[in-house]
Short mmCIF file of C-alpha atoms in Angstrom, two decimals:
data_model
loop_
_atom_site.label_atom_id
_atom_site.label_comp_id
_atom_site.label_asym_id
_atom_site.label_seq_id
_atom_site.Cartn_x
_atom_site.Cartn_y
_atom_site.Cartn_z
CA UNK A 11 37.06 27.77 5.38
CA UNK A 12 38.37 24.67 7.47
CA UNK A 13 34.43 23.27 8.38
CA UNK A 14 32.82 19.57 7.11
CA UNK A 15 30.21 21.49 5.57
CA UNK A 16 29.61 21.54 1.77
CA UNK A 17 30.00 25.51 0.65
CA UNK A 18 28.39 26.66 -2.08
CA UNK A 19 28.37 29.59 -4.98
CA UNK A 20 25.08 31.25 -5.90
CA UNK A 21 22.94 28.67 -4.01
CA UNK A 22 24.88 25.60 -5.88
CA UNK A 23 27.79 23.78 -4.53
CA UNK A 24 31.08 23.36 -6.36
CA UNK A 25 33.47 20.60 -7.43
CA UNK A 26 36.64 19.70 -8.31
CA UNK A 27 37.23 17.45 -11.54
CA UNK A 28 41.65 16.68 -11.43
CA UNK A 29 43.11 14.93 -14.38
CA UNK A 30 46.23 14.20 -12.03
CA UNK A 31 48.64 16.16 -14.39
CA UNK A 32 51.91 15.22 -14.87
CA UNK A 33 53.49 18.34 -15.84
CA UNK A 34 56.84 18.58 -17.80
CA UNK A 35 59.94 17.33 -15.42
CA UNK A 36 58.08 15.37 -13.38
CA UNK A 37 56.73 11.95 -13.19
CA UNK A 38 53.45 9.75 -12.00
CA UNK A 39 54.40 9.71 -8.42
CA UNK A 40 54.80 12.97 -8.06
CA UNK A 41 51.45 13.83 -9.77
CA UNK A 42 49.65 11.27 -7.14
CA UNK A 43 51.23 13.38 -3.93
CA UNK A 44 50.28 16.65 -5.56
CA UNK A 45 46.27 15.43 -6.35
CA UNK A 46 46.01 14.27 -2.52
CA UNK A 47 47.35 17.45 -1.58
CA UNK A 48 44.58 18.89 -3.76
CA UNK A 49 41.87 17.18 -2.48
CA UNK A 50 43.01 17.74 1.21
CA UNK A 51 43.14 21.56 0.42
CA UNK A 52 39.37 21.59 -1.51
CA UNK A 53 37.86 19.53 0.89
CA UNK A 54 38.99 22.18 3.84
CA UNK A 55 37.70 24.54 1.60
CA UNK A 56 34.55 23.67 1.15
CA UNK A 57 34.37 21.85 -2.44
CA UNK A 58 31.38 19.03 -2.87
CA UNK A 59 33.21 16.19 -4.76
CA UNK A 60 36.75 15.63 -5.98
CA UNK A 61 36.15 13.73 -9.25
CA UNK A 62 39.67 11.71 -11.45
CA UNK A 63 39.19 11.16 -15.32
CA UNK A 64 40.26 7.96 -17.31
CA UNK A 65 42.60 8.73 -19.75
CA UNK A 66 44.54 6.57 -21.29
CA UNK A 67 48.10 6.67 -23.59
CA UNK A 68 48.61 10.21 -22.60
CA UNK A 69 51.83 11.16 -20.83
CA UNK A 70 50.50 13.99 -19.56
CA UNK A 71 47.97 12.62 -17.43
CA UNK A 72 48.28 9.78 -14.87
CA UNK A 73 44.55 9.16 -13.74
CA UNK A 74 44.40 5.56 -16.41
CA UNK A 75 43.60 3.47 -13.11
CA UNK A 76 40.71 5.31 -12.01
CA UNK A 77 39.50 3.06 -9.48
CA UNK A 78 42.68 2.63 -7.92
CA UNK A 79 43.71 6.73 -7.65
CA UNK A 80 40.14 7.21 -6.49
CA UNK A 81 40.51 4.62 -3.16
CA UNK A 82 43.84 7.05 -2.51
CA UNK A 83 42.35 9.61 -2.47
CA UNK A 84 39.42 8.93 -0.23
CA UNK A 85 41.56 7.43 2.14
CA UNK A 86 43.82 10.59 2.47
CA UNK A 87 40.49 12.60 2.77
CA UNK A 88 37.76 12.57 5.54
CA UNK A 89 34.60 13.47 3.92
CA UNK A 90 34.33 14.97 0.21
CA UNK A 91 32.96 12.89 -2.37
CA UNK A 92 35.17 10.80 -4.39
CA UNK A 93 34.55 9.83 -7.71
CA UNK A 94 35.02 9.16 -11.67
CA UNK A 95 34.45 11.70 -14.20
CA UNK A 96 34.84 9.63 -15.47
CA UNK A 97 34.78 5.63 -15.94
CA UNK A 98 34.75 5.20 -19.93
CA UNK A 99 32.65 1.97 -19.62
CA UNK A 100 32.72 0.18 -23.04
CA UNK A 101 36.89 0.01 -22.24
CA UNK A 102 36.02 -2.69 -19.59
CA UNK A 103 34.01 -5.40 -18.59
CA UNK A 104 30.43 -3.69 -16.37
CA UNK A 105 31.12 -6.83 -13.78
CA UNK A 106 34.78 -5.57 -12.71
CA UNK A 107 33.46 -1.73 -12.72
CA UNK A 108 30.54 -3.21 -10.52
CA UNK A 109 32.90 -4.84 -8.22
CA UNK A 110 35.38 -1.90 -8.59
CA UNK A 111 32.93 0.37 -7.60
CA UNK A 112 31.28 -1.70 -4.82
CA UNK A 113 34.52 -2.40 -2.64
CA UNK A 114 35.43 1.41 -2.89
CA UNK A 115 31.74 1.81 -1.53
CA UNK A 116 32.29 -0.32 1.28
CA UNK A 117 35.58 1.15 2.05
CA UNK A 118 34.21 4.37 2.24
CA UNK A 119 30.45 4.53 2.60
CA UNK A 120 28.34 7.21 1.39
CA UNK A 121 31.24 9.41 -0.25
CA UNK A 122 31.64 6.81 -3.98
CA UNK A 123 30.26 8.47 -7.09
CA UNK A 124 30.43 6.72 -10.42
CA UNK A 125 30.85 8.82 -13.23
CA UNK A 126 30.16 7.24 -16.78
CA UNK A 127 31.66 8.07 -20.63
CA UNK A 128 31.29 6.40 -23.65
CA UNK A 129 34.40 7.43 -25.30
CA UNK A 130 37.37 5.26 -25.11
CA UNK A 131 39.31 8.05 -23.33
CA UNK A 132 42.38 6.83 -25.91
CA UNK A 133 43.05 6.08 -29.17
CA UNK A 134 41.67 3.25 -31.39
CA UNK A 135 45.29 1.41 -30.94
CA UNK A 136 44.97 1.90 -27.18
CA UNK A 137 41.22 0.58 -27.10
CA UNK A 138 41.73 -2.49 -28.70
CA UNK A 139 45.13 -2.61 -26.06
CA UNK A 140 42.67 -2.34 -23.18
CA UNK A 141 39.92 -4.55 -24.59
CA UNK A 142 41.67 -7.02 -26.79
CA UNK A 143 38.44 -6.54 -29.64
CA UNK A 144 36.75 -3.55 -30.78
CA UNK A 145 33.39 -5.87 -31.08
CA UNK A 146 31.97 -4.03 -27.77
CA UNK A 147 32.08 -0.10 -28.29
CA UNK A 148 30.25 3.13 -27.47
CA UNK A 149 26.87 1.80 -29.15
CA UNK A 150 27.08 -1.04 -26.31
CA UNK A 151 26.63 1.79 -23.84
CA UNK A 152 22.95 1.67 -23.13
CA UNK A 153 23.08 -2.02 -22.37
CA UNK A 154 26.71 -1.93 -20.31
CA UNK A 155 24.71 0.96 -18.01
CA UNK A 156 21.34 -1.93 -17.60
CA UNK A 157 23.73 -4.16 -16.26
CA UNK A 158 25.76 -1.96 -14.52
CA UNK A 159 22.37 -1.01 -12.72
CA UNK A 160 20.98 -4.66 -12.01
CA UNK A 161 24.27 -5.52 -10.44
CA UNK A 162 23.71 -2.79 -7.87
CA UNK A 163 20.19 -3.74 -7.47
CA UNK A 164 18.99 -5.36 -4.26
CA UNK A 165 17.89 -7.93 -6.06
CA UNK A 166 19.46 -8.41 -9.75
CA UNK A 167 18.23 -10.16 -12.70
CA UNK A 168 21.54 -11.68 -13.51
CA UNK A 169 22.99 -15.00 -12.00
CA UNK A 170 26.42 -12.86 -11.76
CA UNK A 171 26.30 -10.90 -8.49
CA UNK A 172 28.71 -8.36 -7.68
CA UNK A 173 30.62 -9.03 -4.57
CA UNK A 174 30.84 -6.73 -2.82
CA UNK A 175 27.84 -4.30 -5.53
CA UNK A 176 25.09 -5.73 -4.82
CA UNK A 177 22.28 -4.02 -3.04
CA UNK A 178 24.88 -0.53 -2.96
CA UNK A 179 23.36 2.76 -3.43
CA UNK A 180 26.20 4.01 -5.90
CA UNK A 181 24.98 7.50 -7.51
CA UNK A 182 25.28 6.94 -11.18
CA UNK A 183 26.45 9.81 -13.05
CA UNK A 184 26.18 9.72 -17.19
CA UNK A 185 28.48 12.00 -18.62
CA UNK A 186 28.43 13.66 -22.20
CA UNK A 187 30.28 16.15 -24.53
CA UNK A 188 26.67 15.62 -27.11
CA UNK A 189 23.21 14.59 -26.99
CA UNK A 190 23.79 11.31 -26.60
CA UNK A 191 24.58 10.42 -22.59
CA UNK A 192 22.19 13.84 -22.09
CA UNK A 193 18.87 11.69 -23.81
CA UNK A 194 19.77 8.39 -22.07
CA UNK A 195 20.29 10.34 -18.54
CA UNK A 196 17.02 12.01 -18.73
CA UNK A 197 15.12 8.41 -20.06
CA UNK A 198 16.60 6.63 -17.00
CA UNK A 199 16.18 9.52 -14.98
CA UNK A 200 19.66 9.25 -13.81
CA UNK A 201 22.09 12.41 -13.06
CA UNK A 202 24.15 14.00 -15.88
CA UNK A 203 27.05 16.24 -16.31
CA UNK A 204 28.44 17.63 -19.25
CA UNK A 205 31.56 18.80 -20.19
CA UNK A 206 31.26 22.01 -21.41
CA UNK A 207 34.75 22.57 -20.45
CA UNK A 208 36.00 21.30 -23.84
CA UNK A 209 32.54 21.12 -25.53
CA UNK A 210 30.88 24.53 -24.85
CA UNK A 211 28.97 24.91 -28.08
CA UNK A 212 26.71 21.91 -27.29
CA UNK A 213 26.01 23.00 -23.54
CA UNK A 214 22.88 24.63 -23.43
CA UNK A 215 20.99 22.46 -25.80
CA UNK A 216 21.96 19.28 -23.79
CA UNK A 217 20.93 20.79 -21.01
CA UNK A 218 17.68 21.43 -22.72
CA UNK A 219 17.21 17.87 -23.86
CA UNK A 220 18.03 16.51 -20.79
CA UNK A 221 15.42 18.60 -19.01
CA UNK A 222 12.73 18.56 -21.67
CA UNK A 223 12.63 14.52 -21.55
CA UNK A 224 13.65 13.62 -17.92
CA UNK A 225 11.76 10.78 -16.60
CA UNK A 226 11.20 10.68 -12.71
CA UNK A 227 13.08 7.16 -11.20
CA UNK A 228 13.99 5.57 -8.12
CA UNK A 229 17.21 7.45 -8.05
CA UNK A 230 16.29 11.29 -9.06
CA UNK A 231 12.30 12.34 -9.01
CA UNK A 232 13.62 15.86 -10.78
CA UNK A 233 17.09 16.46 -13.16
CA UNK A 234 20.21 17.28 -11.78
CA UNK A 235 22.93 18.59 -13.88
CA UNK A 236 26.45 19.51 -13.21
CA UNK A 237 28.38 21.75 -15.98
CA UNK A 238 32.33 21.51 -15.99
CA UNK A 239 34.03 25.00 -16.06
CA UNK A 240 37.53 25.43 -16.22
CA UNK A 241 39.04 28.54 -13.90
CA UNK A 242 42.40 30.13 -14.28
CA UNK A 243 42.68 32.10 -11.10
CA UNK A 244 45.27 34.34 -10.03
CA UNK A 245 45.30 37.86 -7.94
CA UNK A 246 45.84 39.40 -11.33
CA UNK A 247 44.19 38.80 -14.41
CA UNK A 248 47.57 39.21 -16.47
CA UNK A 249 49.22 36.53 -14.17
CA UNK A 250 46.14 34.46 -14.75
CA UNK A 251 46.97 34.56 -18.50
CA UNK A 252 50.39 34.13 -18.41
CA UNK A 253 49.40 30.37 -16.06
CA UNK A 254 46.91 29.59 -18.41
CA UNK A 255 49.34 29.63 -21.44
CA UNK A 256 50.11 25.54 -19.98
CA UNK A 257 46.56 24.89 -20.56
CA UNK A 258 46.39 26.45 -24.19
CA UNK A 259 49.77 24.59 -25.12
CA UNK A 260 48.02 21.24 -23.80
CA UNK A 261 45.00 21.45 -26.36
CA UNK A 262 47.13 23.26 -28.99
CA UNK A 263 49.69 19.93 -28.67
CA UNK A 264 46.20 17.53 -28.89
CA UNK A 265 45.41 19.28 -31.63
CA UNK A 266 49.18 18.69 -33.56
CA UNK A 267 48.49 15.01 -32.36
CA UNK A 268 51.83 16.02 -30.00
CA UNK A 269 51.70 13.45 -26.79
CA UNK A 270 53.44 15.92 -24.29
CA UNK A 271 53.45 16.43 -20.24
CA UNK A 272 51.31 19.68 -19.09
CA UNK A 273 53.74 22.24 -20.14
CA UNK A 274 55.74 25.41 -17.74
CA UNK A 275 53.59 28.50 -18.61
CA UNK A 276 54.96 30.76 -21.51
CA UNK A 277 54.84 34.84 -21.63
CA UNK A 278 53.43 35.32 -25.41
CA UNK A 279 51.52 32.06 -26.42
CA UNK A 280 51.38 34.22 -30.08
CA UNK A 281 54.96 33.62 -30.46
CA UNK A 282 53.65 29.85 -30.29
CA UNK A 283 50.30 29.35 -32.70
CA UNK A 284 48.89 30.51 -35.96
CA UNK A 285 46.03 32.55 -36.01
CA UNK A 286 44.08 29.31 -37.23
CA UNK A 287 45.51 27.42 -34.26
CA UNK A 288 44.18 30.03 -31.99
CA UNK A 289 41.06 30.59 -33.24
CA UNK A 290 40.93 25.95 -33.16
CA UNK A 291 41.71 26.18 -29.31
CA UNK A 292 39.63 28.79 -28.32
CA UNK A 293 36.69 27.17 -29.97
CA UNK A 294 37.28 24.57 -27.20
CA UNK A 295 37.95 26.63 -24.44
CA UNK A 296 35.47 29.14 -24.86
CA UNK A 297 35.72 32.20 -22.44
CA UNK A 298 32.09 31.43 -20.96
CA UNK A 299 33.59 28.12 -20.13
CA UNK A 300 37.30 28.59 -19.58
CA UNK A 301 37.43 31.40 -16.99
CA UNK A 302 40.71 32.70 -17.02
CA UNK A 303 41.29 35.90 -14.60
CA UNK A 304 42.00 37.82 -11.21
CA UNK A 305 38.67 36.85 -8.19
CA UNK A 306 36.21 39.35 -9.90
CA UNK A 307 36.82 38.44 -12.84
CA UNK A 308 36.09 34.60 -12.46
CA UNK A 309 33.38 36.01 -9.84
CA UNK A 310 31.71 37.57 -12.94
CA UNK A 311 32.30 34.52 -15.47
CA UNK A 312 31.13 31.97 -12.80
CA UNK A 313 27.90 33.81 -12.24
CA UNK A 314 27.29 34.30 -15.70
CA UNK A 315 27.58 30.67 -16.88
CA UNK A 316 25.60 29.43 -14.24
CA UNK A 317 22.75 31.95 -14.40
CA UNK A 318 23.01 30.56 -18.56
CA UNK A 319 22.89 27.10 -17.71
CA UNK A 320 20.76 27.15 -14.78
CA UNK A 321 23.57 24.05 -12.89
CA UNK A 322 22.58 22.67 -10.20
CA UNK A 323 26.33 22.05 -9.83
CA UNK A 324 29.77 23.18 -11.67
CA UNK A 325 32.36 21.23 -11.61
CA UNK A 326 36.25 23.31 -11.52
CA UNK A 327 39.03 21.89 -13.45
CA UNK A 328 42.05 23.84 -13.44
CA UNK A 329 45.41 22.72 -15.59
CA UNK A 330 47.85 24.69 -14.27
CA UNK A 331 51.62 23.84 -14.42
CA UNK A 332 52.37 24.05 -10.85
CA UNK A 333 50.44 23.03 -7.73
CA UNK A 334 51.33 26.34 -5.56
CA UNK A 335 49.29 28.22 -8.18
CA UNK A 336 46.73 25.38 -8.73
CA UNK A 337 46.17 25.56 -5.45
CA UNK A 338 45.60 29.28 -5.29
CA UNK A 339 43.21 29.09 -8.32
CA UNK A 340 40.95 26.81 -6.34
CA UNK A 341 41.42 28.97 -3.16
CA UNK A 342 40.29 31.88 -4.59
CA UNK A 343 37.13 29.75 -6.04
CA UNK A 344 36.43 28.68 -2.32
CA UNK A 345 36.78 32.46 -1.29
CA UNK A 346 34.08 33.41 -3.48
CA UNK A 347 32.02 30.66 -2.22
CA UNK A 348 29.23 31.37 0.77
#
C-alpha cells in the first residue's frame, strides 16, 4: 500500500492519533524520530490523518508543543493530514492558537486540522504554570471557540486579526470524553470526535446527542464523527497481550498518580495489579474500544465498534513500547484496509 490515496475500512477511512511516547530508557528526541517514522509509514499505508495530543507534565509523553511537533511532522510527510487531537484551548490565549494554526496552514495548505479539548491536558499546578491564573478555564470554552472562529473568518468581527488566520479554511474539530464538546459540536454544526479510547461508557450516547441536535453550518451541512479506538496488533493474539501489558501499566501508573515513561511489556500483568486495579483499568480500556489481538481478531473488534457507533471515521492509537511492533500494529490495520 505505497499510493497517495486515502484507504479505507468498511467504507470509512482510518487515522492515526500518536501521543509521541517516550518509553522507558529513552528520551524526547528519540520519541520525535520515531513519530516521523510513524507518520511516514501510515501515510504509505494508506491512513487519513496523523493527529499529536497536548499533554502536559507527563514524562511519558513529549507532544506538550503541539504546534511545533505538528509543523515536523508535515514537513517530513507529503500528503496525510496533520493535526491536534488535540489543542486544550482554555491553556492558551485563542489569538496565538489562531496564528499557530494559520502559519502551519500556509506552510502546508490543505493538510492542517485543528483539534479542540477543554481539559487542561495537566494538572491544576501545571495549568496555572501554563496560564499564570486559573480565572479563564473550561467554562470559557464556548466563547475561546467564537473567537477562535471570527479570527479565521474572511472578514472578523474583532479589531485583532490573525496574521497569517485570517480568511483560512482550518477544519475545526471539537473533541470530548462527555456531553459537553458533543452538544456544542452539533449547535455549531462543527465536526466532533470522541475519545472513546479512554471514555467508552459515554460513546454511544454522545454520539446520539451529537446527531439528534446537529445544526447544518457553513462548515458541515450533515455530522461527522470520528471515534478513537485503540489496537494492539500482533500476528498472534498472545503476543498482542503480552505488548499491550505497556499500555495497561501506563493507565494502571495514572491511576497510582505514578508519573512514569511508557513502560517495556511484562509476561503476567497479574503479578502486577489487584483485582480492583484491574477491574479500574479495564473500565477505561474497554475491549470494544481497546482492541487487543492477532489481524482477525482486531478485524472482528474494528467491525464491530464501528457497525455500533455508526463512525464516519476511527481514529487508531496504539501505545506500544517499541516502534518495530508499533509499527506492525498499524501495518496490519492498513492490511485490513480496502
Amino acid at each position: 500500500m505505497t499510493s497517495n490515496r486515502v484507504n479505507t475500512f468498511n467504507n470509512i477511512p482510518l487515522s492515526v492519533l500518536d501521543l509521541a511516547p517516550i518509553a522507558e530508557g529513552s528520551d524526547a528526541s528519540q520519541s520525535f524520530k520515531e513519530s516521523v517514522e510513524l507518520a511516514q509509514h501510515v501515510e504509505k499505508w494508506g491512513f487519513n490523518r496523523f493527529w499529536l495530543a497536548e499533554h502536559h507534565n507527563m514524562p511519558g509523553i513529549a507532544s506538550s508543543a503541539t504546534s511545533i511537533l505538528i509543523s515536523h511532522i508535515a514537513g517530513n510527510t507529503d500528503h496525510i493530514r496533520v493535526g491536534s487531537g488535540g489543542v486544550m484551548l482554555p491553556n492558551h490565549a485563542t489569538l496565538v492558537i489562531a496564528e499557530q494554526f494559520g502559519t502551519l496552514e500556509s506552510l502546508f495548505p490543505g493538510r492542517i486540522d485543528l483539534g479542540l479539548g477543554r481539559a487542561p491536558g495537566s494538572d491544576q499546578a501545571t495549568a496555572y504554570a501554563l496560564r499564570r491564573t486559573l480565572n479563564m478555564g473550561p467554562n470559557d470554552f464556548p466563547m475561546q471557540v467564537n473567537e477562535l472562529q471570527d479570527y479565521f473568518a474572511k472578514e472578523p468581527v474583532s479589531r485583532v486579526k490573525a496574521v497569517p488566520g485570517q480568511g483560512l479554511a482550518i477544519p475545526i474539530w471539537l473533541l470530548g470524553s462527555s456531553d459537553f464538546s458533543a452538544r456544542l459540536a452539533a449547535q455549531k454544526g462543527l465536526y466532533f470526535s470522541f475519545a472513546s479510547h479512554f471514555a467508552p461508557a459515554y460513546t454511544i450516547p454522545a454520539l446520539k446527542l451529537y446527531r439528534d441536535n446537529f445544526q447544518p453550518s457553513e462548515t458541515l451541512q450533515k455530522p461527522y464523527a470520528m471515534v478513537g479506538v485503540n489496537v494492539i496488533a500482533a500476528e498472534t493474539d498472545e503476543k498482542a497481550q503480552y505488548l499491550a501489558s505497556s499500555h495497561q501499566l501506563q493507565f494502571l501508573n495514572i491511576r497510582k498518580g505514578l508519573a512514569t515513561k511508557l513502560q517495556p511489556p511484562i509476561d503476567n500483568m497479574d503479578e502486577i495489579w489487584s483485582p480492583m486495579e484491574k477491574a479500574a483499568v479495564e473500565q477505561s480500556l474497554d475491549p470494544r474500544t481497546t482492541i487487543i489481538g492477532s489481524p482477525e481478531t482486531v478485524k472482528r473488534g474494528l467491525a464491530a465498534f464501528q457497525e455500533a457507533t455508526q463512525a464516519d471515521e476511527m481514529i487508531v492509537s496504539s501505545q506500544i513500547y517499541h516502534l518495530e511492533d508499533r509499527l506492525r500494529s498499524y501495518e496490519i490495520v492498513a492490511e485490513l484496509m480496502d
